[in-house]
CSV table of C-alpha atoms in Angstrom, one decimal:
chain,number,residue,atom,x,y,z
A,1,MET,CA,-11.1,-24.4,-2.2
A,2,THR,CA,-11.2,-23.9,1.6
A,3,GLU,CA,-14.3,-22.2,2.9
A,4,LYS,CA,-14.0,-18.5,3.8
A,5,ALA,CA,-14.9,-19.2,7.4
A,6,ASP,CA,-11.7,-21.3,7.8
A,7,ILE,CA,-9.4,-18.6,6.6
A,8,ARG,CA,-8.0,-15.7,8.6
A,9,GLY,CA,-7.0,-12.2,7.5
A,10,SER,CA,-3.5,-10.8,7.3
A,11,TYR,CA,-0.8,-13.2,8.7
A,12,TRP,CA,1.2,-10.2,9.9
A,13,MET,CA,-1.7,-8.8,11.9
A,14,ASP,CA,-2.7,-12.2,13.3
A,15,THR,CA,0.8,-13.1,14.6
A,16,ALA,CA,1.9,-9.7,16.0
A,17,PRO,CA,-1.0,-8.0,17.9
A,18,GLY,CA,1.2,-5.3,19.5
A,19,GLU,CA,0.7,-2.7,22.1
A,20,THR,CA,-2.0,0.0,22.0
A,21,TYR,CA,-1.4,3.7,22.2
A,22,PRO,CA,-3.9,6.2,23.6
A,23,PRO,CA,-5.8,8.8,21.4
A,24,LEU,CA,-4.4,12.3,21.7
A,25,ASP,CA,-6.6,14.2,24.2
A,26,THR,CA,-4.6,17.4,24.9
A,27,ASP,CA,-2.8,20.1,22.9
A,28,VAL,CA,0.9,19.4,22.4
A,29,THR,CA,3.9,21.2,20.8
A,30,VAL,CA,6.7,19.2,19.1
A,31,ASP,CA,9.5,19.8,16.6
A,32,VAL,CA,8.0,17.4,14.1
A,33,ALA,CA,4.5,15.9,13.7
A,34,VAL,CA,4.2,12.8,11.6
A,35,VAL,CA,0.8,11.9,10.3
A,36,GLY,CA,0.5,8.2,9.6
A,37,ALA,CA,2.1,5.2,11.5
A,38,GLY,CA,3.0,2.9,8.6
A,39,ILE,CA,6.5,2.1,7.6
A,40,ALA,CA,7.1,5.6,6.0
A,41,GLY,CA,5.7,7.4,9.0
A,42,LEU,CA,7.4,5.3,11.7
A,43,SER,CA,10.7,5.2,9.9
A,44,THR,CA,10.7,9.0,9.6
A,45,ALA,CA,9.7,9.5,13.2
A,46,TRP,CA,12.4,7.1,14.4
A,47,GLU,CA,15.2,8.7,12.3
A,48,LEU,CA,14.1,12.2,13.6
A,49,ALA,CA,14.0,11.0,17.2
A,50,ARG,CA,17.4,9.5,16.9
A,51,ALA,CA,18.6,12.9,15.5
A,52,GLY,CA,17.4,14.5,18.7
A,53,ARG,CA,14.1,16.0,17.4
A,54,GLY,CA,10.9,16.0,19.5
A,55,VAL,CA,8.3,13.9,17.6
A,56,ALA,CA,4.6,13.1,17.7
A,57,VAL,CA,3.1,10.4,15.6
A,58,LEU,CA,-0.6,10.6,14.9
A,59,GLU,CA,-2.4,7.5,13.5
A,60,ALA,CA,-6.1,7.4,12.5
A,61,ASP,CA,-6.3,3.7,13.3
A,62,ARG,CA,-3.7,1.3,14.7
A,63,VAL,CA,0.1,1.5,14.5
A,64,ALA,CA,1.4,-0.5,11.5
A,65,ALA,CA,-2.1,-1.9,10.8
A,66,GLY,CA,-2.9,-0.3,7.5
A,67,VAL,CA,-1.1,-0.9,4.2
A,68,THR,CA,2.0,-2.1,6.0
A,69,GLY,CA,0.1,-4.6,8.0
A,70,HIS,CA,-1.2,-6.1,4.8
A,71,THR,CA,1.9,-6.1,2.6
A,72,THR,CA,3.8,-9.0,1.2
A,73,ALA,CA,6.8,-7.9,3.1
A,74,LYS,CA,9.6,-8.0,0.5
A,75,LEU,CA,12.6,-5.7,1.0
A,76,SER,CA,14.1,-5.5,-2.4
A,77,VAL,CA,15.7,-3.1,-4.8
A,78,GLN,CA,14.4,-5.2,-7.7
A,79,HIS,CA,11.1,-3.5,-8.3
A,80,THR,CA,9.7,-5.5,-11.2
A,81,LEU,CA,10.8,-3.6,-14.4
A,82,ILE,CA,12.0,-0.2,-13.3
A,83,TYR,CA,15.7,0.2,-14.2
A,84,ASP,CA,15.4,0.0,-18.0
A,85,ARG,CA,12.6,2.5,-17.9
A,86,LEU,CA,14.4,4.9,-15.7
A,87,ARG,CA,17.5,4.6,-17.9
A,88,ARG,CA,15.4,5.5,-20.9
A,89,THR,CA,13.2,8.2,-19.4
A,90,ARG,CA,15.4,9.9,-16.8
A,91,GLY,CA,18.9,8.8,-17.7
A,92,PRO,CA,21.5,6.4,-16.3
A,93,GLU,CA,22.3,8.6,-13.3
A,94,ALA,CA,18.6,8.5,-12.2
A,95,ALA,CA,18.7,4.7,-12.4
A,96,HIS,CA,21.9,4.6,-10.4
A,97,LEU,CA,20.5,6.9,-7.7
A,98,TYR,CA,17.3,4.9,-7.4
A,99,ALA,CA,19.3,1.7,-7.0
A,100,ARG,CA,21.7,3.3,-4.5
A,101,SER,CA,18.9,4.8,-2.4
A,102,GLN,CA,16.9,1.6,-2.2
A,103,THR,CA,20.0,-0.5,-1.5
A,104,GLU,CA,21.0,1.7,1.4
A,105,ALA,CA,17.5,1.5,2.7
A,106,ILE,CA,17.7,-2.3,2.9
A,107,GLU,CA,21.1,-2.3,4.5
A,108,HIS,CA,19.9,0.4,7.0
A,109,ALA,CA,17.0,-1.8,8.0
A,110,ALA,CA,19.4,-4.7,8.5
A,111,ALA,CA,21.5,-2.5,10.8
A,112,VAL,CA,18.3,-1.4,12.7
A,113,VAL,CA,17.4,-5.0,13.2
A,114,ASP,CA,20.8,-5.7,14.7
A,115,GLU,CA,20.9,-2.5,16.8
A,116,LEU,CA,17.5,-3.0,18.4
A,117,ARG,CA,17.8,-6.8,18.4
A,118,ILE,CA,14.4,-7.2,16.6
A,119,ASP,CA,13.1,-10.7,16.3
A,120,CYS,CA,11.3,-10.2,12.9
A,121,ASP,CA,12.1,-13.3,10.9
A,122,TRP,CA,14.8,-11.5,9.0
A,123,GLU,CA,16.0,-13.5,6.0
A,124,ARG,CA,18.3,-12.8,3.0
A,125,ARG,CA,16.9,-14.0,-0.3
A,126,SER,CA,17.4,-13.4,-4.0
A,127,ALA,CA,14.7,-11.4,-5.8
A,128,PHE,CA,13.5,-12.4,-9.3
A,129,THR,CA,11.4,-10.7,-11.9
A,130,TYR,CA,10.5,-13.3,-14.5
A,131,THR,CA,8.6,-13.9,-17.7
A,132,ARG,CA,7.1,-17.2,-19.0
A,133,ASP,CA,6.7,-15.7,-22.5
A,134,GLU,CA,9.6,-16.2,-24.8
A,135,ARG,CA,8.6,-13.1,-26.7
A,136,ARG,CA,9.4,-11.0,-23.5
A,137,ALA,CA,12.8,-12.5,-22.8
A,138,ASP,CA,14.6,-9.6,-24.5
A,139,GLU,CA,12.7,-7.2,-22.2
A,140,ILE,CA,14.0,-9.1,-19.2
A,141,ARG,CA,17.5,-9.1,-20.6
A,142,ALA,CA,17.4,-5.3,-21.0
A,143,GLU,CA,16.2,-5.0,-17.4
A,144,ALA,CA,19.1,-7.1,-16.1
A,145,GLN,CA,21.6,-5.0,-18.1
A,146,ALA,CA,20.1,-1.8,-16.9
A,147,ALA,CA,20.1,-3.0,-13.3
A,148,ARG,CA,23.8,-4.0,-13.6
A,149,GLU,CA,24.6,-0.5,-15.1
A,150,ALA,CA,22.8,1.0,-12.1
A,151,GLY,CA,25.2,-0.8,-9.8
A,152,LEU,CA,23.2,-3.8,-8.7
A,153,ASP,CA,24.4,-7.4,-8.5
A,154,ALA,CA,21.9,-8.4,-11.2
A,155,GLU,CA,22.0,-11.2,-13.8
A,156,PHE,CA,19.8,-12.8,-16.5
A,157,VAL,CA,18.9,-16.4,-15.6
A,158,THR,CA,16.6,-19.1,-17.0
A,159,GLU,CA,16.6,-21.4,-14.0
A,160,THR,CA,14.8,-20.6,-10.7
A,161,GLY,CA,13.4,-22.4,-7.7
A,162,LEU,CA,9.8,-22.1,-9.0
A,163,PRO,CA,8.0,-25.4,-9.7
A,164,TYR,CA,7.4,-24.3,-13.3
A,165,SER,CA,9.7,-23.1,-16.1
A,166,VAL,CA,10.4,-19.5,-17.0
A,167,ALA,CA,11.6,-18.0,-20.3
A,168,GLY,CA,13.9,-15.6,-18.4
A,169,ALA,CA,14.4,-13.8,-15.2
A,170,VAL,CA,16.3,-10.9,-13.6
A,171,ARG,CA,18.0,-12.2,-10.4
A,172,VAL,CA,19.3,-9.7,-7.8
A,173,ALA,CA,21.1,-11.3,-4.9
A,174,HIS,CA,21.2,-10.5,-1.2
A,175,GLN,CA,17.8,-8.9,-0.8
A,176,ALA,CA,15.6,-9.4,2.3
A,177,GLN,CA,12.3,-10.4,3.7
A,178,PHE,CA,10.9,-10.0,7.2
A,179,HIS,CA,7.8,-9.7,9.4
A,180,PRO,CA,6.9,-6.0,8.9
A,181,ARG,CA,4.7,-5.6,12.0
A,182,LYS,CA,7.3,-7.1,14.4
A,183,TYR,CA,9.9,-4.7,12.9
A,184,LEU,CA,7.6,-1.7,13.2
A,185,LEU,CA,6.2,-2.5,16.6
A,186,ALA,CA,9.8,-2.6,17.8
A,187,LEU,CA,10.5,0.8,16.2
A,188,ALA,CA,7.4,2.2,17.9
A,189,GLU,CA,8.5,0.9,21.3
A,190,ASP,CA,12.0,2.4,20.8
A,191,LEU,CA,10.4,5.7,19.8
A,192,ARG,CA,8.4,5.8,23.0
A,193,ALA,CA,11.6,5.0,25.0
A,194,ARG,CA,13.2,8.0,23.2
A,195,GLY,CA,10.4,10.3,24.4
A,196,ALA,CA,8.3,10.5,21.3
A,197,LEU,CA,4.6,10.7,21.4
A,198,LEU,CA,2.5,8.0,19.7
A,199,HIS,CA,-1.2,8.3,19.4
A,200,GLU,CA,-3.7,5.9,17.8
A,201,ARG,CA,-7.3,6.5,16.9
A,202,THR,CA,-6.4,10.1,16.3
A,203,ARG,CA,-7.5,11.2,12.8
A,204,VAL,CA,-6.1,14.5,11.6
A,205,LEU,CA,-8.7,16.7,9.9
A,206,GLY,CA,-6.9,20.0,9.3
A,207,LEU,CA,-3.5,21.5,8.6
A,208,GLU,CA,-2.5,25.2,8.9
A,209,THR,CA,0.9,26.3,7.9
A,210,GLY,CA,3.0,29.4,8.6
A,211,ASP,CA,6.0,30.0,10.8
A,212,ALA,CA,4.7,26.9,12.6
A,213,CYS,CA,2.3,24.2,11.5
A,214,ARG,CA,-0.9,23.4,13.3
A,215,LEU,CA,-2.9,20.2,13.1
A,216,THR,CA,-6.4,19.7,14.2
A,217,THR,CA,-7.7,16.2,15.1
A,218,GLU,CA,-11.0,14.4,15.3
A,219,THR,CA,-10.5,14.2,19.1
A,220,GLY,CA,-10.4,18.1,19.3
A,221,ALA,CA,-6.8,18.2,20.4
A,222,ARG,CA,-4.3,20.4,18.4
A,223,VAL,CA,-0.7,19.8,17.6
A,224,THR,CA,1.8,22.6,16.9
A,225,ALA,CA,5.0,21.6,15.1
A,226,GLY,CA,7.9,23.2,13.4
A,227,HIS,CA,7.5,20.6,10.5
A,228,VAL,CA,4.8,18.2,9.5
A,229,VAL,CA,5.3,15.0,7.5
A,230,ILE,CA,2.2,13.5,5.7
A,231,ALA,CA,2.9,9.8,5.5
A,232,THR,CA,-0.7,8.6,5.2
A,233,HIS,CA,0.0,6.4,2.1
A,234,TYR,CA,-2.3,8.7,0.0
A,235,PRO,CA,-1.9,12.4,1.1
A,236,VAL,CA,-4.8,13.5,3.2
A,237,PHE,CA,-3.8,17.1,2.6
A,238,ASP,CA,-3.0,17.7,-1.0
A,239,ARG,CA,-3.0,21.4,-2.0
A,240,ALA,CA,-0.3,20.4,-4.6
A,241,LEU,CA,-3.0,18.2,-6.3
A,242,LEU,CA,-0.7,15.1,-6.2
A,243,PHE,CA,-3.9,13.0,-6.5
A,244,THR,CA,-3.8,13.8,-10.2
A,245,ARG,CA,-0.4,11.9,-10.4
A,246,LEU,CA,-1.4,8.9,-8.3
A,247,SER,CA,-3.4,5.8,-9.3
A,248,PRO,CA,-4.6,3.5,-6.5
A,249,ARG,CA,-4.4,-0.2,-7.0
A,250,ARG,CA,-5.4,-3.1,-4.9
A,251,GLU,CA,-4.0,-6.7,-4.9
A,252,LEU,CA,-5.0,-9.8,-3.2
A,253,VAL,CA,-3.0,-12.2,-1.1
A,254,VAL,CA,-3.5,-15.9,-0.2
A,255,ALA,CA,-1.2,-17.8,2.0
A,256,ALA,CA,-0.9,-21.5,2.9
A,257,PRO,CA,1.7,-23.7,4.8
A,258,ILE,CA,4.0,-25.9,2.8
A,259,SER,CA,6.8,-28.3,3.8
A,260,ALA,CA,10.2,-26.7,3.9
A,261,ASP,CA,11.4,-28.9,1.0
A,262,ARG,CA,8.9,-27.1,-1.3
A,263,ASP,CA,10.2,-23.7,-0.6
A,264,PRO,CA,11.1,-22.0,-4.0
A,265,ASP,CA,13.9,-20.2,-2.1
A,266,GLY,CA,13.5,-16.7,-3.4
A,267,MET,CA,11.1,-13.7,-3.9
A,268,TYR,CA,9.4,-13.8,-7.3
A,269,ILE,CA,7.2,-11.5,-9.3
A,270,THR,CA,5.9,-11.3,-12.9
A,271,PRO,CA,3.8,-8.5,-14.4
A,272,GLU,CA,2.1,-11.2,-16.4
A,273,GLU,CA,-1.2,-13.0,-15.5
A,274,ASP,CA,-2.5,-9.8,-13.8
A,275,THR,CA,0.6,-9.9,-11.6
A,276,ARG,CA,1.8,-12.9,-9.7
A,277,SER,CA,4.2,-12.7,-6.7
A,278,VAL,CA,5.5,-15.7,-4.7
A,279,ARG,CA,7.6,-15.9,-1.6
A,280,THR,CA,7.6,-17.8,1.7
A,281,ALA,CA,8.0,-16.9,5.4
A,282,PRO,CA,9.0,-19.0,8.4
A,283,TYR,CA,6.0,-20.9,9.8
A,284,GLU,CA,5.3,-23.3,12.7
A,285,ASP,CA,6.6,-26.8,13.0
A,286,GLY,CA,9.5,-26.1,10.7
A,287,ARG,CA,7.2,-25.4,7.7
A,288,ARG,CA,7.1,-22.4,5.5
A,289,LEU,CA,4.1,-20.1,4.7
A,290,LEU,CA,3.7,-19.7,1.0
A,291,ILE,CA,2.5,-16.2,0.2
A,292,VAL,CA,1.0,-15.6,-3.3
A,293,THR,CA,-0.1,-12.2,-4.4
A,294,GLY,CA,-1.8,-11.0,-7.6
A,295,GLU,CA,-5.1,-9.9,-9.3
A,296,HIS,CA,-4.1,-6.2,-9.6
A,297,PHE,CA,-7.2,-4.0,-9.9
A,298,THR,CA,-8.6,-0.6,-9.1
A,299,PRO,CA,-10.5,-0.3,-5.8
A,300,GLY,CA,-14.2,-0.5,-6.3
A,301,THR,CA,-14.1,-2.4,-9.6
A,302,GLY,CA,-14.8,-6.0,-10.4
A,303,ASP,CA,-15.8,-9.0,-8.3
A,304,THR,CA,-13.3,-9.4,-5.5
A,305,ASP,CA,-14.6,-12.9,-4.5
A,306,LYS,CA,-14.0,-14.1,-8.0
A,307,ARG,CA,-10.5,-12.6,-8.0
A,308,PHE,CA,-9.7,-14.4,-4.7
A,309,ALA,CA,-10.9,-17.6,-6.3
A,310,ARG,CA,-8.7,-17.1,-9.4
A,311,LEU,CA,-5.6,-16.4,-7.2
A,312,THR,CA,-6.3,-19.4,-5.0
A,313,ASP,CA,-6.8,-21.7,-8.0
A,314,TRP,CA,-3.5,-20.4,-9.5
A,315,ALA,CA,-1.7,-21.2,-6.2
A,316,GLU,CA,-3.2,-24.6,-6.0
A,317,GLU,CA,-2.4,-25.4,-9.6
A,318,HIS,CA,1.3,-24.5,-9.2
A,319,PHE,CA,1.7,-25.8,-5.6
A,320,PRO,CA,-0.7,-28.8,-5.5
A,321,GLY,CA,-2.2,-29.9,-2.2
A,322,LEU,CA,-2.4,-26.4,-0.6
A,323,THR,CA,-4.8,-25.6,2.2
A,324,PRO,CA,-5.0,-21.8,2.4
A,325,THR,CA,-5.1,-20.5,5.9
A,326,TYR,CA,-4.9,-16.7,5.3
A,327,ARG,CA,-6.1,-14.3,2.8
A,328,TRP,CA,-6.1,-10.5,2.7
A,329,ALA,CA,-5.8,-7.5,0.4
A,330,THR,CA,-3.1,-4.9,0.0
A,331,GLN,CA,-3.3,-1.4,-1.5
A,332,ASP,CA,-0.8,1.0,-3.0
A,333,ASN,CA,-0.5,4.0,-5.3
A,334,ASP,CA,1.4,4.2,-8.5
A,335,SER,CA,2.9,7.5,-9.5
A,336,THR,CA,2.5,8.3,-13.2
A,337,ASP,CA,6.2,8.3,-13.8
A,338,THR,CA,6.8,5.2,-11.6
A,339,VAL,CA,9.0,7.0,-9.0
A,340,PRO,CA,7.7,7.7,-5.5
A,341,LEU,CA,6.9,11.3,-4.5
A,342,VAL,CA,8.9,12.0,-1.4
A,343,GLY,CA,9.9,15.5,-0.2
A,344,PRO,CA,8.5,19.0,0.2
A,345,LEU,CA,4.7,19.3,-0.3
A,346,PRO,CA,4.2,22.3,-2.6
A,347,PRO,CA,3.0,24.9,-2.1
A,348,LEU,CA,3.4,24.2,1.6
A,349,SER,CA,7.1,23.3,1.0
A,350,ARG,CA,8.6,25.4,3.7
A,351,HIS,CA,7.6,23.2,6.6
A,352,ALA,CA,5.4,20.4,5.1
A,353,TYR,CA,6.6,17.1,3.6
A,354,VAL,CA,5.0,14.1,1.9
A,355,ALA,CA,5.8,10.5,1.2
A,356,THR,CA,3.5,8.6,-1.3
A,357,GLY,CA,3.4,6.7,-4.6
A,358,PHE,CA,5.5,3.7,-3.7
A,359,GLY,CA,4.0,1.6,-6.5
A,360,GLY,CA,3.8,-1.6,-4.5
A,361,TRP,CA,7.4,-1.3,-3.0
A,362,GLY,CA,6.6,0.6,0.1
A,363,LEU,CA,8.9,-1.3,2.5
A,364,SER,CA,12.2,-0.3,1.0
A,365,GLY,CA,10.5,2.9,-0.2
A,366,GLY,CA,9.2,3.8,3.2
A,367,ILE,CA,12.6,3.2,4.9
A,368,MET,CA,14.2,5.3,2.1
A,369,ALA,CA,11.6,8.0,2.7
A,370,GLY,CA,12.3,8.1,6.4
A,371,ARG,CA,16.0,8.8,5.8
A,372,LEU,CA,15.4,11.3,3.0
A,373,LEU,CA,12.8,13.4,4.9
A,374,THR,CA,15.0,13.4,8.0
A,375,GLY,CA,17.9,14.6,5.9
A,376,LEU,CA,15.8,17.4,4.5
A,377,ILE,CA,14.5,18.5,7.9
A,378,THR,CA,18.0,18.3,9.5
A,379,ASP,CA,19.7,20.0,6.6
A,380,ASN,CA,21.5,16.9,5.5
A,381,ARG,CA,20.1,16.5,2.0
A,382,PRO,CA,20.8,13.1,0.4
A,383,PRO,CA,22.1,13.0,-3.2
A,384,TRP,CA,18.8,11.3,-4.4
A,385,ALA,CA,16.5,14.0,-3.1
A,386,GLU,CA,15.9,15.5,-6.5
A,387,LEU,CA,15.0,12.1,-8.0
A,388,TYR,CA,12.0,11.8,-5.6
A,389,ASP,CA,11.1,15.5,-5.2
A,390,PRO,CA,7.3,15.9,-5.7
A,391,ARG,CA,8.0,19.2,-7.4
A,392,ARG,CA,10.0,17.6,-10.3
A,393,LEU,CA,8.9,19.1,-13.6
A,394,ARG,CA,10.7,17.3,-16.4
A,395,SER,CA,9.1,13.9,-15.6
A,396,VAL,CA,5.7,15.6,-15.2
A,397,LEU,CA,5.9,16.6,-18.9
A,398,ARG,CA,7.1,13.1,-19.9
A,399,GLU,CA,4.3,11.4,-17.9
A,400,ALA,CA,1.6,13.5,-19.7
A,401,PRO,CA,0.0,10.4,-21.6
A,402,ALA,CA,-0.3,8.4,-18.3
A,403,PHE,CA,-1.6,11.5,-16.5
A,404,LEU,CA,-4.3,12.1,-19.1
A,405,ARG,CA,-5.3,8.4,-19.1
A,406,HIS,CA,-5.6,8.5,-15.3
A,407,GLN,CA,-7.7,11.7,-15.4
A,408,ALA,CA,-10.0,10.2,-18.0
A,409,THR,CA,-10.6,7.1,-15.8
A,410,VAL,CA,-11.3,9.3,-12.8
A,411,ALA,CA,-13.9,11.3,-14.8
A,412,ARG,CA,-15.7,8.1,-15.8
A,413,HIS,CA,-15.8,6.9,-12.2
A,414,PHE,CA,-17.1,10.3,-11.1
A,415,VAL,CA,-20.2,10.0,-13.3
A,416,GLY,CA,-20.6,6.3,-12.5
A,417,ASP,CA,-20.6,4.8,-16.0
A,418,ARG,CA,-18.0,2.2,-15.0
A,419,LEU,CA,-19.8,0.8,-12.0
A,420,PRO,CA,-22.8,-1.2,-13.2
A,421,PRO,CA,-21.9,-4.4,-11.2
A,422,SER,CA,-22.4,-2.5,-8.0
A,423,HIS,CA,-25.7,-0.9,-8.9
A,424,ALA,CA,-29.2,-2.1,-8.1
A,425,ASP,CA,-32.6,-1.0,-9.3
A,426,THR,CA,-34.4,-1.3,-6.0
A,427,LEU,CA,-33.7,-2.0,-2.3
A,428,ALA,CA,-35.4,-5.4,-2.7
A,429,ASP,CA,-32.6,-6.4,-5.1
A,430,ILE,CA,-30.0,-6.2,-2.4
A,431,ALA,CA,-29.5,-9.7,-0.8
A,432,PRO,CA,-28.3,-10.2,2.8
A,433,GLY,CA,-24.5,-9.7,3.2
A,434,THR,CA,-24.3,-7.6,0.0
A,435,GLY,CA,-24.4,-3.9,-0.9
A,436,ALA,CA,-25.2,-1.8,-4.0
A,437,VAL,CA,-25.7,1.8,-5.1
A,438,VAL,CA,-29.4,2.6,-5.4
A,439,ARG,CA,-31.2,5.7,-6.5
A,440,HIS,CA,-33.6,6.4,-3.6
A,441,GLY,CA,-35.6,9.6,-3.1
A,442,GLY,CA,-33.7,11.3,-5.9
A,443,GLN,CA,-30.3,10.5,-4.4
A,444,ARG,CA,-27.6,7.9,-5.0
A,445,CYS,CA,-27.4,5.9,-1.8
A,446,ALA,CA,-24.8,3.2,-1.0
A,447,VAL,CA,-26.9,0.6,0.8
A,448,TYR,CA,-25.7,-2.6,2.6
A,449,ARG,CA,-28.1,-5.2,3.9
A,450,ASP,CA,-26.7,-7.1,6.8
A,451,GLU,CA,-27.2,-10.8,7.5
A,452,ASP,CA,-30.3,-10.0,9.6
A,453,GLY,CA,-31.9,-8.1,6.8
A,454,ARG,CA,-31.3,-4.6,8.2
A,455,LEU,CA,-30.4,-1.8,5.8
A,456,HIS,CA,-27.4,0.4,6.3
A,457,ALA,CA,-27.5,3.4,4.0
A,458,VAL,CA,-25.0,6.2,3.3
A,459,SER,CA,-24.3,8.6,0.6
A,460,ALA,CA,-22.7,7.0,-2.5
A,461,ARG,CA,-20.4,10.1,-3.0
A,462,CYS,CA,-16.9,9.7,-1.6
A,463,THR,CA,-16.2,12.6,0.8
A,464,HIS,CA,-12.8,13.1,-0.7
A,465,MET,CA,-13.7,14.4,-4.2
A,466,GLY,CA,-17.2,13.2,-4.8
A,467,CYS,CA,-16.7,10.1,-6.9
A,468,LEU,CA,-19.2,7.3,-6.7
A,469,VAL,CA,-18.2,4.4,-4.4
A,470,ALA,CA,-18.7,0.7,-5.1
A,471,PHE,CA,-19.2,-2.3,-2.9
A,472,ASN,CA,-16.4,-4.8,-2.3
A,473,ALA,CA,-18.4,-8.0,-1.3
A,474,ALA,CA,-15.3,-10.0,-0.2
A,475,GLU,CA,-14.1,-7.4,2.3
A,476,ARG,CA,-17.6,-5.8,2.9
A,477,ALA,CA,-16.4,-2.3,2.3
A,478,TRP,CA,-17.3,0.7,0.1
A,479,GLU,CA,-14.5,1.7,-2.1
A,480,CYS,CA,-13.7,4.8,-4.2
A,481,PRO,CA,-12.2,3.9,-7.6
A,482,CYS,CA,-10.9,7.4,-8.2
A,483,HIS,CA,-8.4,7.8,-5.3
A,484,GLY,CA,-8.8,4.6,-3.2
A,485,SER,CA,-10.7,5.8,-0.2
A,486,ARG,CA,-12.4,2.9,1.6
A,487,PHE,CA,-15.3,3.0,4.1
A,488,ASP,CA,-17.0,0.3,6.2
A,489,THR,CA,-20.7,-0.6,5.8
A,490,ASP,CA,-21.8,2.2,8.1
A,491,GLY,CA,-19.7,4.8,6.2
A,492,ARG,CA,-16.8,5.2,8.6
A,493,VAL,CA,-13.4,5.8,7.0
A,494,VAL,CA,-11.3,2.7,6.7
A,495,GLN,CA,-8.6,4.1,4.4
A,496,GLY,CA,-7.9,7.6,3.1
A,497,PRO,CA,-7.4,10.1,1.5
A,498,ALA,CA,-10.9,10.7,2.7
A,499,THR,CA,-11.0,12.0,6.3
A,500,HIS,CA,-14.8,12.3,6.8
A,501,ALA,CA,-17.3,9.5,6.9
A,502,LEU,CA,-20.0,9.0,4.2
A,503,GLU,CA,-23.1,10.9,5.1
A,504,GLN,CA,-25.9,8.8,6.6
A,505,ARG,CA,-29.1,8.3,4.5
A,506,ASP,CA,-32.6,7.3,5.7
A,507,VAL,CA,-34.1,4.7,3.5
A,508,HIS,CA,-37.1,2.5,4.0
A,509,GLU,CA,-38.4,-0.5,2.0
A,510,GLU,CA,-41.9,-0.2,0.8
A,511,GLU,CA,-44.4,-2.5,2.6
A,512,PRO,CA,-45.7,-5.2,0.3
A,513,PRO,CA,-49.3,-4.6,-0.7
A,514,GLU,CA,-52.0,-6.5,1.3
A,515,ASP,CA,-53.9,-9.3,-0.5
């Protein structure tokens, strides 16, 4: 396996650095403020600006550099095994509306690419969900049938372009893949040309609602808006307690160049083997970049280095001779009833909206969300609004078993009984380049020792809800397994829902006794 030092991070980030936008340093008033500049936030802002609304986009880090900058970049209506479940739990009409809304999102993206003449490696490919287990072939057949009934061009097949056999697959034709950052950076530039405000390094800390909404930021500037859209991947403001219906998950990605004649010619995913996803992208010298995703896990649990090794070994086994050149991790949130939560943010539903819970399919979902939220704000409600409405009640009752399992898991992480691999007895047990939770001075401290031996200590309690964090050695970050917040080794927020850094702690190693 290639040494870590030879491998870069996200391919999308590496090949599209983009423009920079200034932090917000003065109070502003706009029609709509959008918090978050990933695909959901930028899509919403762009649709609203095109509809003639004055828009401000506030991003805590960089535009399109968070979850969207670390995606696998598949634009597909074929979301693993979704249609048979929707047909059974919410009825055929719900499955039809889901298929229609996602299909229209993809075709809308294609139209935007043409309209703005975006060079983003846009390609049409078939999407496959497959099984290698003969015992699950009937499950795949049922999904293909449900997808057809929902209006998709879906079929059950046993032959694919993969270099290994499958027991069966759902194939949906005419889907898409692209370079997500190139697409979104073009949207951002067009937004600016339309007079919208875009501000990076502007973390939003507070939200007040009434006849108008007021946002307070880390820079001290305030934004007054008629409407606010929370598109931060995981809601940073959640008075509706949506966090009880969201489970964060992280997946790993490795990528390596292959010759064009080894391209499996499609986008593939299986829920088996802890998830395995395969697709390619255009690469230099006429080659393709093979992108393999998998190792589904909750943030802050398990050994990420070992997971990367397993995924790399799997890729090399099935595509011999690979030399990985990129590796990164992606994160998403699953709603307990599998459908994203997009719409009014109760009880702030008069002027506040949310988009979250895309379950690993945030590209088509984010574009759909942009169109849906714009429709709600401009009084042009789409027919699938009720399907995604966060206030939906019937599915909440049906999702009770998943809800209770999620809450039980959160409770265990809160008290820390699921995190022994990230704990240490003493500071001396922490090797250079690693971190652990240590009880020091009567407090749980998250302590990282850098390569020079210096200790960096912060509180081990996440500032979102107080769960215990754990150390991710592969990415050198503190992660909250309850709701997915991530922090760097000095406690600064890398990923929400947390908006405040981990509190600093003062720790000192005991001097060794003299001889």
